[in-house]
GROMACS .gro file of C-alpha atoms in nm:
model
  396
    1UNK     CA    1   0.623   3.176  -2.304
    2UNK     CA    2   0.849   2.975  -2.080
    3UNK     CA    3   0.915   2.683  -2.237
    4UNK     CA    4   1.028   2.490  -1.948
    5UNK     CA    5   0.677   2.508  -1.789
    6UNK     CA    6   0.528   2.356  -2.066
    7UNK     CA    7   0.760   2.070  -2.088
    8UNK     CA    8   0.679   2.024  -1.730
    9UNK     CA    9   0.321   2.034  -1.771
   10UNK     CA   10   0.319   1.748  -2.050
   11UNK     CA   11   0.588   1.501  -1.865
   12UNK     CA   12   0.305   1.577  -1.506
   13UNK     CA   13   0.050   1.462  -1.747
   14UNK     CA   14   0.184   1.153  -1.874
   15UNK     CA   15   0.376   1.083  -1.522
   16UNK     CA   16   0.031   1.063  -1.313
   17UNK     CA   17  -0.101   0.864  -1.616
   18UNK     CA   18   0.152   0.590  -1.564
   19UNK     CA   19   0.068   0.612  -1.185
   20UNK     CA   20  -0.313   0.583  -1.270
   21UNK     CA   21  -0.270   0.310  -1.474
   22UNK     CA   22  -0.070   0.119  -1.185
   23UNK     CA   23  -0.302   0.179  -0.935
   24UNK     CA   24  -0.647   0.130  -1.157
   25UNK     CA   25  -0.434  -0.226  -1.222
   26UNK     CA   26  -0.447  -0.284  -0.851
   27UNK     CA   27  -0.765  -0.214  -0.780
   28UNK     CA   28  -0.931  -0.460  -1.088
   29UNK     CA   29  -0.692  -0.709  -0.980
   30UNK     CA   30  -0.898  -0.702  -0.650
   31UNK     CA   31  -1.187  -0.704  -0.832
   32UNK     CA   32  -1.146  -0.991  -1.004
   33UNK     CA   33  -1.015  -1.197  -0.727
   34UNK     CA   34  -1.339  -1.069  -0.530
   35UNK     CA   35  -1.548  -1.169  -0.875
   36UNK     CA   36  -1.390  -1.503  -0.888
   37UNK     CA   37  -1.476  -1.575  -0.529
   38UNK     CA   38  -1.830  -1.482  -0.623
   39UNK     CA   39  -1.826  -1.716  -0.906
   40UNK     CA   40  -1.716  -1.981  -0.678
   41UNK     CA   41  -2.011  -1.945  -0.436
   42UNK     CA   42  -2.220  -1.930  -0.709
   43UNK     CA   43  -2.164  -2.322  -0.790
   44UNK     CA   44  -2.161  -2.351  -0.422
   45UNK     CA   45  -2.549  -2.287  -0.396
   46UNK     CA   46  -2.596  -2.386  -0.707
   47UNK     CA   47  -2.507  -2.724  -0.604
   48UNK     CA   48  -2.692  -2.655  -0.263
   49UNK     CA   49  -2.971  -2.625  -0.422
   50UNK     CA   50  -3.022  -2.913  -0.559
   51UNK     CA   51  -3.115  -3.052  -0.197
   52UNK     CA   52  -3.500  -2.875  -0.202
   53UNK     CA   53  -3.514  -2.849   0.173
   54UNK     CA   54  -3.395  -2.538   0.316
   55UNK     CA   55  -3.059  -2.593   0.494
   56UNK     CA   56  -2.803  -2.408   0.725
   57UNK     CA   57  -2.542  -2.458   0.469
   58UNK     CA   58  -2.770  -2.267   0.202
   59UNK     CA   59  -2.781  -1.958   0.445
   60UNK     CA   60  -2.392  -1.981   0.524
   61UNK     CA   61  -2.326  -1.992   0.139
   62UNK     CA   62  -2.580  -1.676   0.112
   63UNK     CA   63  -2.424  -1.509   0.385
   64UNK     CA   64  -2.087  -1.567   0.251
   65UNK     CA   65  -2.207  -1.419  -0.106
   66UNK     CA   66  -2.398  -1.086   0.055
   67UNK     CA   67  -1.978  -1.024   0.287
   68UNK     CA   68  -1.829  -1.077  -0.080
   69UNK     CA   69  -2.071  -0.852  -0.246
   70UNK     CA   70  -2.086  -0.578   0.008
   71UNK     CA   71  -1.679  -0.620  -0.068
   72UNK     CA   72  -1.723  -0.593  -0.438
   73UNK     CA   73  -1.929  -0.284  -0.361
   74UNK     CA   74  -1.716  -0.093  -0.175
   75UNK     CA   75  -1.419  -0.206  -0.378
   76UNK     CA   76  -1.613  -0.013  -0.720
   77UNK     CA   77  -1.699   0.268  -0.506
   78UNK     CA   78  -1.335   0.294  -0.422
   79UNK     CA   79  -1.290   0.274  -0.813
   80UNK     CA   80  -1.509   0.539  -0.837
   81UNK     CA   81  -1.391   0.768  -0.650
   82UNK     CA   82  -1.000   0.719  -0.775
   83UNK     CA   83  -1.162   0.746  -1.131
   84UNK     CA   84  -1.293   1.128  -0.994
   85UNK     CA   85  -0.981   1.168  -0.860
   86UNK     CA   86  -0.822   1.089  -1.208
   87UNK     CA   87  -1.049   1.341  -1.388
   88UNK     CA   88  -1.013   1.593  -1.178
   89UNK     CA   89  -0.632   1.575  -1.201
   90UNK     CA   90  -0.691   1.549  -1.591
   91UNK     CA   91  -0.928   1.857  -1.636
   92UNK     CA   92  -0.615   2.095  -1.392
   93UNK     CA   93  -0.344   1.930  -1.647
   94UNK     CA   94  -0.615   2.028  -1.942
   95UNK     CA   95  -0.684   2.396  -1.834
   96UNK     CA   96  -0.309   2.440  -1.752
   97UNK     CA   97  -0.272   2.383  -2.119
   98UNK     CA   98  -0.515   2.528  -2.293
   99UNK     CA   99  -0.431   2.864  -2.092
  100UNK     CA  100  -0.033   2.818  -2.245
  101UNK     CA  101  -0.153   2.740  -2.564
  102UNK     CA  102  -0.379   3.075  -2.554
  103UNK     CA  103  -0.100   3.295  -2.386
  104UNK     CA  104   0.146   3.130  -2.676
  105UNK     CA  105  -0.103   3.192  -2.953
  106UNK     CA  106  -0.166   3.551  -2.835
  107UNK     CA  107   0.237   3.608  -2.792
  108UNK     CA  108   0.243   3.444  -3.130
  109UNK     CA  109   0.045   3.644  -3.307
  110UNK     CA  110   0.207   3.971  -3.197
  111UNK     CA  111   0.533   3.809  -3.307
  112UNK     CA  112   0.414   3.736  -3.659
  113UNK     CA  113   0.242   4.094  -3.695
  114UNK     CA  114   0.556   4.318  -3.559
  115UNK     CA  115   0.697   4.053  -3.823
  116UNK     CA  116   0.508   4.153  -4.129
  117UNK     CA  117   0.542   4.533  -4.064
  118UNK     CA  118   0.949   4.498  -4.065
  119UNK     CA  119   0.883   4.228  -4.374
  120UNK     CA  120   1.074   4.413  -4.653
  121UNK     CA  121   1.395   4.222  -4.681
  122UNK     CA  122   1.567   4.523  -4.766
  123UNK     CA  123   1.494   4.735  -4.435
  124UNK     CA  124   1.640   4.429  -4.308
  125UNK     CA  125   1.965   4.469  -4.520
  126UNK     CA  126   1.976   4.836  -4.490
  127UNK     CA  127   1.923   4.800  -4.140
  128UNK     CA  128   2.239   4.536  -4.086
  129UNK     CA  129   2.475   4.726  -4.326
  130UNK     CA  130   2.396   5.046  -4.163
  131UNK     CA  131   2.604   4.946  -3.872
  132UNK     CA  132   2.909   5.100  -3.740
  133UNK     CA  133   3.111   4.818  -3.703
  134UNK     CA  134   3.117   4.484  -3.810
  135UNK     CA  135   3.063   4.320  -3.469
  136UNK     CA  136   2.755   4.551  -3.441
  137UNK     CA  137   2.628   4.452  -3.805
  138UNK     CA  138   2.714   4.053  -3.675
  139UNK     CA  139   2.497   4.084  -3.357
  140UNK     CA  140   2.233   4.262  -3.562
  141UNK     CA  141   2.235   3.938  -3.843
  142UNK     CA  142   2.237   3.716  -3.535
  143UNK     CA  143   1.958   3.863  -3.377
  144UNK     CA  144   1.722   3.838  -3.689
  145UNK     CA  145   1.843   3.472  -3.715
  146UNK     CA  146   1.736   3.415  -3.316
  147UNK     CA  147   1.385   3.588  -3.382
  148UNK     CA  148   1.360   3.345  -3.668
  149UNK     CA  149   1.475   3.039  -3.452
  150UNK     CA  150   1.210   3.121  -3.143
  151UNK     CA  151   0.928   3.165  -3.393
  152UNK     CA  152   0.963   2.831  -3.493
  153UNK     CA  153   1.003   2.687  -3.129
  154UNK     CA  154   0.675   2.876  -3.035
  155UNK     CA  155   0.519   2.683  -3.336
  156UNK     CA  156   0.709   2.363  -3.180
  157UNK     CA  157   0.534   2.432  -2.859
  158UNK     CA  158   0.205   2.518  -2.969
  159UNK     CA  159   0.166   2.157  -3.211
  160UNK     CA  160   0.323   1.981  -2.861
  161UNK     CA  161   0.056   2.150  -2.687
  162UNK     CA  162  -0.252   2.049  -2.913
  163UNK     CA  163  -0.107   1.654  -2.888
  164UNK     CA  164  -0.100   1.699  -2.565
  165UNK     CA  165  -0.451   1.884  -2.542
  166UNK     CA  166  -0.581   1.584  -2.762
  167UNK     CA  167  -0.434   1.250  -2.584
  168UNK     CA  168  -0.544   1.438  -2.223
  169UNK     CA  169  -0.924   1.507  -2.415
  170UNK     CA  170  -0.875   1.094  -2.499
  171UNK     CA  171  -0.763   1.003  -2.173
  172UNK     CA  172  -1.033   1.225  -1.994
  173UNK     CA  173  -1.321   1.051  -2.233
  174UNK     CA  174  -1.193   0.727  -2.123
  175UNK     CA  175  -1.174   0.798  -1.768
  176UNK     CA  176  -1.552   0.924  -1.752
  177UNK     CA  177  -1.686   0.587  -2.000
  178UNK     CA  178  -1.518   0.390  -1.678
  179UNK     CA  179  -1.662   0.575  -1.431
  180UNK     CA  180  -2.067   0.499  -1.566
  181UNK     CA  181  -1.961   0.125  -1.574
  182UNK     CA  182  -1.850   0.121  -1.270
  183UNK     CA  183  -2.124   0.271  -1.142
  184UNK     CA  184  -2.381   0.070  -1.372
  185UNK     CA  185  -2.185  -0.230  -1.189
  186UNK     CA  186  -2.246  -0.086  -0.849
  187UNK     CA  187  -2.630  -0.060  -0.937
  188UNK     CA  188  -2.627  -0.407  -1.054
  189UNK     CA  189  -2.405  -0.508  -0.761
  190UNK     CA  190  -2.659  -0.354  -0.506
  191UNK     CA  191  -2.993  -0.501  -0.662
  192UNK     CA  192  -2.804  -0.901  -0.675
  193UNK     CA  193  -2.769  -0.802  -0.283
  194UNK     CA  194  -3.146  -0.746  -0.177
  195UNK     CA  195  -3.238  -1.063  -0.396
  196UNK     CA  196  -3.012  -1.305  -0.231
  197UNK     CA  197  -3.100  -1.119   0.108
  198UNK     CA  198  -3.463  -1.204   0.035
  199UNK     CA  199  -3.330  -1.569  -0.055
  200UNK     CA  200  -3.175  -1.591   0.239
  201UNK     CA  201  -3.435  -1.495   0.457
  202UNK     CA  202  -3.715  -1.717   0.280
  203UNK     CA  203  -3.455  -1.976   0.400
  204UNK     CA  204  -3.445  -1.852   0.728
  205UNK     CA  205  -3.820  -1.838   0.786
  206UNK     CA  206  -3.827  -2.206   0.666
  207UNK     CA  207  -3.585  -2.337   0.908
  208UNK     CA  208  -3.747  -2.128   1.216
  209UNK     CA  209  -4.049  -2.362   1.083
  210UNK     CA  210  -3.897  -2.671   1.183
  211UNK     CA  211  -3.708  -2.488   1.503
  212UNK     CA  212  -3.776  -2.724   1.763
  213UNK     CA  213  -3.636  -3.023   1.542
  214UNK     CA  214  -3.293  -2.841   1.487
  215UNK     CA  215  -3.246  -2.732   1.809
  216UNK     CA  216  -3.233  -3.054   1.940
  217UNK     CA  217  -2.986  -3.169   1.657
  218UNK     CA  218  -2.776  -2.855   1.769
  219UNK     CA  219  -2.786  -2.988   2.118
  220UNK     CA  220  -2.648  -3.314   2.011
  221UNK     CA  221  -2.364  -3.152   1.758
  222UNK     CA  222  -2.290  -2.894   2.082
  223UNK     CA  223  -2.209  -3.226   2.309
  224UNK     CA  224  -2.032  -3.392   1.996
  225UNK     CA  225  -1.827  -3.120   1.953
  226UNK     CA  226  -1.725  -3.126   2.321
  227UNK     CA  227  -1.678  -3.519   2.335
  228UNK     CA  228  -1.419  -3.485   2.045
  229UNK     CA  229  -1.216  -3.198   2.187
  230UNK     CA  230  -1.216  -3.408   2.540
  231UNK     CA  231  -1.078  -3.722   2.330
  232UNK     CA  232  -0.843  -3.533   2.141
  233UNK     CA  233  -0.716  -3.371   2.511
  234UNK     CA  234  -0.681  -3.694   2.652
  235UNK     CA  235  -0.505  -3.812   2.316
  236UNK     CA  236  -0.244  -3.564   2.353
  237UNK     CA  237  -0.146  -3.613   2.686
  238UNK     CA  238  -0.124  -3.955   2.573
  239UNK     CA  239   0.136  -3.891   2.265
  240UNK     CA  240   0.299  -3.657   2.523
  241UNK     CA  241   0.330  -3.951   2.773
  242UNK     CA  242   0.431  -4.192   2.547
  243UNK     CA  243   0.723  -3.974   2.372
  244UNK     CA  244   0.883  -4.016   2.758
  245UNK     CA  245   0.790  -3.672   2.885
  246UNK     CA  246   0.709  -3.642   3.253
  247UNK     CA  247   0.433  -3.328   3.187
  248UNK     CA  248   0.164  -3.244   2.891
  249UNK     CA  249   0.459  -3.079   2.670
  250UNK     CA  250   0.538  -3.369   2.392
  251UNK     CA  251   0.937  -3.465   2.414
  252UNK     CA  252   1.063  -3.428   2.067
  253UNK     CA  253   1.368  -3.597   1.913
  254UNK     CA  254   1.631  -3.376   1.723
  255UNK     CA  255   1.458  -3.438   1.377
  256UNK     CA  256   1.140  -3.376   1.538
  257UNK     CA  257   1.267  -3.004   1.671
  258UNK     CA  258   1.340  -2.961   1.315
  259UNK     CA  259   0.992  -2.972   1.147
  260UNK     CA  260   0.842  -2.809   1.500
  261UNK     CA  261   1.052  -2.482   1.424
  262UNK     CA  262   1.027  -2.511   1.072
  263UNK     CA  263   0.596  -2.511   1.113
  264UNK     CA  264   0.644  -2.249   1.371
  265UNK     CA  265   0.838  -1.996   1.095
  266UNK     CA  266   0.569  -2.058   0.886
  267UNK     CA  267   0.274  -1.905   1.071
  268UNK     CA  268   0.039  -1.723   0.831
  269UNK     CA  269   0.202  -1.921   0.518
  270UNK     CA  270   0.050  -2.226   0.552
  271UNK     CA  271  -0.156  -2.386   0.277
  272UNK     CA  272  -0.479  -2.435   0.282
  273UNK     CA  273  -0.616  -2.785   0.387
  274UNK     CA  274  -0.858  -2.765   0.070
  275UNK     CA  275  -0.800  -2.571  -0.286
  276UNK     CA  276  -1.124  -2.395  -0.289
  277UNK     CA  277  -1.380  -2.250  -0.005
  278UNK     CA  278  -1.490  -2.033   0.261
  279UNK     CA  279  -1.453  -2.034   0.629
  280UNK     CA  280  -1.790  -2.078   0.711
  281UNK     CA  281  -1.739  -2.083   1.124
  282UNK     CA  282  -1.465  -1.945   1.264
  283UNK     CA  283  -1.267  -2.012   1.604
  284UNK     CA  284  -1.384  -1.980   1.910
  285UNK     CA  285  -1.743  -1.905   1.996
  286UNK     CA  286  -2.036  -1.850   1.681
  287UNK     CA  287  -2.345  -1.710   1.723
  288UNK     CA  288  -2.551  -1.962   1.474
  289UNK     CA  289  -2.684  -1.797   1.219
  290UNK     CA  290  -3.024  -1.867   1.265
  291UNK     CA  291  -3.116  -1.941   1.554
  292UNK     CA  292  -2.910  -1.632   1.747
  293UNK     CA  293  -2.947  -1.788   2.086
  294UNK     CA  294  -2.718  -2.063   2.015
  295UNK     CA  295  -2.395  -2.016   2.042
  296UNK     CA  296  -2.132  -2.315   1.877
  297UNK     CA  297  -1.762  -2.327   2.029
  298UNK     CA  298  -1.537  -2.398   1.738
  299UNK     CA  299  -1.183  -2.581   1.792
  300UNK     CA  300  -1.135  -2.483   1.460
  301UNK     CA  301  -1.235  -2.367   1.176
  302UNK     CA  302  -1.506  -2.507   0.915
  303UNK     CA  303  -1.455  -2.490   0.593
  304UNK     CA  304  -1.741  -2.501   0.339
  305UNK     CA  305  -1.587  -2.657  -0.037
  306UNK     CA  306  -1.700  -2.835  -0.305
  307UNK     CA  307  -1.891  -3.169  -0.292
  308UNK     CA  308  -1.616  -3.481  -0.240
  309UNK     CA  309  -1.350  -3.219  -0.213
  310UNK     CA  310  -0.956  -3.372  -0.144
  311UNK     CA  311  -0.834  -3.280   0.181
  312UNK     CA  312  -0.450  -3.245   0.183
  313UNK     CA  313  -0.169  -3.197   0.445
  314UNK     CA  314  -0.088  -2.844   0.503
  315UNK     CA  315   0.289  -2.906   0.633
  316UNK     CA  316   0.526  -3.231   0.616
  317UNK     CA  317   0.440  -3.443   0.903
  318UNK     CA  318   0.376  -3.790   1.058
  319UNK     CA  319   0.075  -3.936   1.101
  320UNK     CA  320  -0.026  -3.996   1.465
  321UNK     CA  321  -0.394  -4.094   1.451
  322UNK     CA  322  -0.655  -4.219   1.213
  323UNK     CA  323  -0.997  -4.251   1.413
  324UNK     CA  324  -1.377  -4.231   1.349
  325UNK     CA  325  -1.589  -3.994   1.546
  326UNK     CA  326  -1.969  -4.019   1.566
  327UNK     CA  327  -2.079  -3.636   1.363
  328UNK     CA  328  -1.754  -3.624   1.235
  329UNK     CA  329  -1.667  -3.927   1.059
  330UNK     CA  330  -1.310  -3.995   0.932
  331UNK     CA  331  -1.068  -3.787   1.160
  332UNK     CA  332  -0.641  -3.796   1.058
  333UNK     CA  333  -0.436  -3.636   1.304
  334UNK     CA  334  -0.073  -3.535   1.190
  335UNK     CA  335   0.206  -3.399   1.390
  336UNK     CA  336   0.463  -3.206   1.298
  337UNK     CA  337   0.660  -3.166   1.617
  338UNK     CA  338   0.536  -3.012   1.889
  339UNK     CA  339   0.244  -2.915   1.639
  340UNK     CA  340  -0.071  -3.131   1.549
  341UNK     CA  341  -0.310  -3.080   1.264
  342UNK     CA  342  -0.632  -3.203   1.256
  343UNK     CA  343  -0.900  -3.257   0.965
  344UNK     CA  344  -1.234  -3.403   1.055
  345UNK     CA  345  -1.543  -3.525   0.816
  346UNK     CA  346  -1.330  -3.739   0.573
  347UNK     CA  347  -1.511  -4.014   0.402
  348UNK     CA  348  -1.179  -4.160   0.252
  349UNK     CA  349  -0.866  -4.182   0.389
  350UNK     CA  350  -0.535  -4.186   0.124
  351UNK     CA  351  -0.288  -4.303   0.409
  352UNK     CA  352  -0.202  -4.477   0.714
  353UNK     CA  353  -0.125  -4.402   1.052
  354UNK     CA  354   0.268  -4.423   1.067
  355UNK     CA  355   0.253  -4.243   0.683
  356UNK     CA  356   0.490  -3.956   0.628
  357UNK     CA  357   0.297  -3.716   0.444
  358UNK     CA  358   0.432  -3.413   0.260
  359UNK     CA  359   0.281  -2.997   0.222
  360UNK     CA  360  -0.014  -3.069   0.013
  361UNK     CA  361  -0.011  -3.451  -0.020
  362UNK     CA  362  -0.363  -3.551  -0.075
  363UNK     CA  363  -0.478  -3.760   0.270
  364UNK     CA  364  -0.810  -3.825   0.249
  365UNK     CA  365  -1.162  -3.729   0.030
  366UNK     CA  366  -1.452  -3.539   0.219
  367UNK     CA  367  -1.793  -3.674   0.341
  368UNK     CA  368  -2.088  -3.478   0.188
  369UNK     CA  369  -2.295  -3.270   0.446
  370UNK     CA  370  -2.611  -3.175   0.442
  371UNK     CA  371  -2.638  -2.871   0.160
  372UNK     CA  372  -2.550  -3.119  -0.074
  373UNK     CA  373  -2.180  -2.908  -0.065
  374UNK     CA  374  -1.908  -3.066   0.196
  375UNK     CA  375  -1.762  -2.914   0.506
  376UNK     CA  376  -1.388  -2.988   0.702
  377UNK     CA  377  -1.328  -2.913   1.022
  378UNK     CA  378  -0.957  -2.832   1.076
  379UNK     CA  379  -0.793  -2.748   1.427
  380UNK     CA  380  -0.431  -2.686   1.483
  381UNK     CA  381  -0.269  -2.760   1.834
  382UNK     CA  382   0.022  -2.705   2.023
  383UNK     CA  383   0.059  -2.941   2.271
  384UNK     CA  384  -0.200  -2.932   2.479
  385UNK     CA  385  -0.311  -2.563   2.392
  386UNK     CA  386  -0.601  -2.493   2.109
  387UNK     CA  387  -0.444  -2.268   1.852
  388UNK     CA  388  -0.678  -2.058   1.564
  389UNK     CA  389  -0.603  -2.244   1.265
  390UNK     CA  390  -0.688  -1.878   1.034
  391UNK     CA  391  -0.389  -1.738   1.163
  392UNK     CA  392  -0.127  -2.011   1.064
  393UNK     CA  393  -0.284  -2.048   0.690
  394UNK     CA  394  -0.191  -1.808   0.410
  395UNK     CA  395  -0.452  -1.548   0.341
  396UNK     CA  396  -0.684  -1.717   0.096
   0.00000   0.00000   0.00000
C-alpha cells in the first residue's frame, strides 16, 4: 500500500474541513446580520401597530421584512447547497478510505499468513546461517528485520485509517443534522413570508378604501416636496453668492478645500445619519407602494427608524441653515465645503446655525410620523447638483 497516498488522503480531509468551516462561518455571519435586521423590523411594526389604522408606513415596514426574508431564504438555500457540497466531498474522502483500508487489510492479511508458514524461528536461523558470506547472511537478518518494521507500519496505517474513517463518519453526521435545520428554517422562513404578505395586503385593501382621501394628501406632499427642493436651490445659489463667487459653484476658503476633499475621499464610508433603519424610499423617482400610479421624486433618501430617533452629523461640518418647512418640520443644513447635507423632519434641534459639528455629533431628535415609527429625509448636494445620498454612506 503506498503510504504516501494515504497520508495525502487524511491531510485533503482535514484541509477542506478547515476551508468548510471558514466558509460555513461566512455564510452564518450573513445570516445573523440578515436575522438581526429582521429582529429590528420586527419592533418596527410592532411599534406601528400600535396606531390601529392602516398606514403607508405599516406596508413599507412589511415590504421591507418580505426583501429581508426572501434574503434570508436564499441565503439558507445557499447554505444548503454548500452543506451538499460538503457531504459530497466527505462521502469521496470516506470511500477513498475505506477502499485503502480494504486493499491494506487484504495485503495485510497475506503478509501475516506467508508469515505464519515461515514462523519456526529456526528456519529463520538456519536460513541466515546458511549463507555464503557474511554480507549475504547480514542482508538476509536485515531483510527479516524490514518485513518486521513494514508490518507494523501497515498496522500504523490501518489504526490512522479507522480515526480517520471515524472523525469523517462524525463530521459527515454533523454535516447532514445541519442540512435538515437549515431546511426546517427555510420551511419556516417561507410560511412567515405568505403571512406577512397576507398582512400586508389586508393593509393594502384598507388604504385603497380611503383612496380618494390619500391621494389628495399625496398631491399636497408631491408639491411640498417640490417647494422645498426650489427653496433649498435658491438657498444655495445664495451661500454661493454670498461666499463672493460670481456663478452657482460656492468659493471656498483654504480650510474649507480641506474638509470638501476630505468628504469627497470618503464616498461610500460615510456614517449613517441614524444608528438603526431602513431606506424606505430611495432617490430619484418611487412608484408608491400602493397606489402604483403615483410616482414620488425623492431628493433623497427616507429613512424609516425608531420612534424619537437622534439624528447625527455624518461628516465634520458647519452649520449653514436651521429652518422649518411646512411637511417637513425642523430642517439643519450643514456644509462641509463644497458639500451640503441635509436632514429634514427633526422635532428638536441640539445646535445652532454657526455650530461646528463633528462625524456623528448628535444635532437634532426626530418628529414622529404617522406609523407611530419616525422617518428622516436626508439629501446630499454638491453645489447646486442633487447627489444620491446611498452612495456616499457606508453599506448599512
Amino acid at each position: 500500500m503506498d503510504i504516501c497516498r494515504n497520508i495525502l488522503i487524511v491531510i485533503f480531509f482535514f484541509s477542506f474541513t478547515f476551508s468548510y468551516s471558514q466558509s460555513i462561518d461566512a455564510i452564518k455571519k450573513k445570516n445573523e446580520k440578515t436575522e438581526r435586521e429582521i429582529a429590528y423590523l420586527n419592533k418596527l411594526l410592532e411599534n406601528a401597530r400600535k396606531d390601529k389604522s392602516s398606514t403607508i408606513q405599516k406596508v413599507s415596514i412589511i415590504n421591507q421584512k418580505i426583501h429581508k426574508g426572501k434574503e434570508m431564504i436564499q441565503s439558507l438555500m445557499n447554505e444548503v447547497n454548500y452543506l451538499d457540497g460538503q457531504i459530497k466531498k466527505n462521502e469521496s474522502v470516506k470511500y477513498g478510505l475505506e477502499s485503502d483500508k480494504q486493499r491494506m487489510l487484504e495485503f495485510y492479511s497475506k503478509m501475516v499468513y506467508e508469515t505464519w508458514k515461515k514462523r519456526n524461528e529456526s528456519d529463520k536461523l538456519i536460513y541466515i546461517f546458511s549463507s555464503s558470506s557474511f554480507a549475504q547472511a547480514y542482508a538476509r537478518y536485515k531483510y527479516f528485520e524490514q518485513v518486521q518494521d513494514y508490518s507494523k507500519r501497515q498496522i500504523q496505517l490501518i489504526e490512522q485509517t479507522n480515526d480517520s474513517l471515524t472523525a469523517i463518519n462524525r463530521e459527515l453526521s454533523k454535516l447532514i443534522i445541519l442540512k435538515s435545520e437549515t431546511q426546517s428554517k427555510i420551511t419556516s422562513q417561507n410560511n412567515q413570508l405568505i403571512r406577512e404578505q397576507n398582512e400586508a395586503n389586508t393593509y393594502i385593501a384598507d388604504l385603497k378604501k380611503k383612496e380618494k382621501e390619500l391621494l389628495r394628501k399625496l398631491n399636497i406632499e408631491i408639491k411640498n416636496r417640490e417647494r422645498f427642493k426650489k427653496e433649498l436651490e435658491k438657498l444655495i445659489a445664495a451661500q454661493a453668492k454670498k461666499s463672493g463667487s460670481k456663478n452657482s459653484t460656492y468659493k471656498l476658503t483654504p480650510e474649507e478645500k480641506l474638509i470638501s476633499d476630505d468628504f469627497a475621499k470618503n464616498r461610500g464610508k460615510l456614517p449613517w445619519p441614524v444608528e438603526q433603519g431602513f431606506v424606505s424610499e430611495k432617490f430619484g423617482v418611487n412608484v408608491h407602494p400602493v397606489f402604483k400610479q403615483v410616482k414620488l421624486n425623492n431628493a433623497g433618501i427616507t429613512i424609516t427608524t425608531s420612534r424619537n430617533a437622534d439624528v447625527r452629523a455624518v461628516f465634520k461640518g458647519v452649520v449653514t441653515e436651521i429652518m422649518f418647512i411646512p411637511g417637513d418640520n425642523n430642517v439643519v443644513i450643514v456644509r462641509h465645503g463644497n458639500y451640503l447635507t441635509v436632514y429634514s423632519n427633526l422635532v428638536e434641534i441640539f445646535i445652532k446655525k454657526g455650530d461646528t459639528v463633528n462625524v456623528k455629533q448628535k444635532i437634532g431628535k426626530l418628529a414622529v410620523s404617522s406609523g407611530n415609527n419616525s422617518t428622516l429625509n436626508f439629501q446630499v448636494w454638491r453645489d447646486k447638483d442633487n447627489l444620491d445620498p446611498q452612495l456616499w454612506l457606508t453599506p448599512w
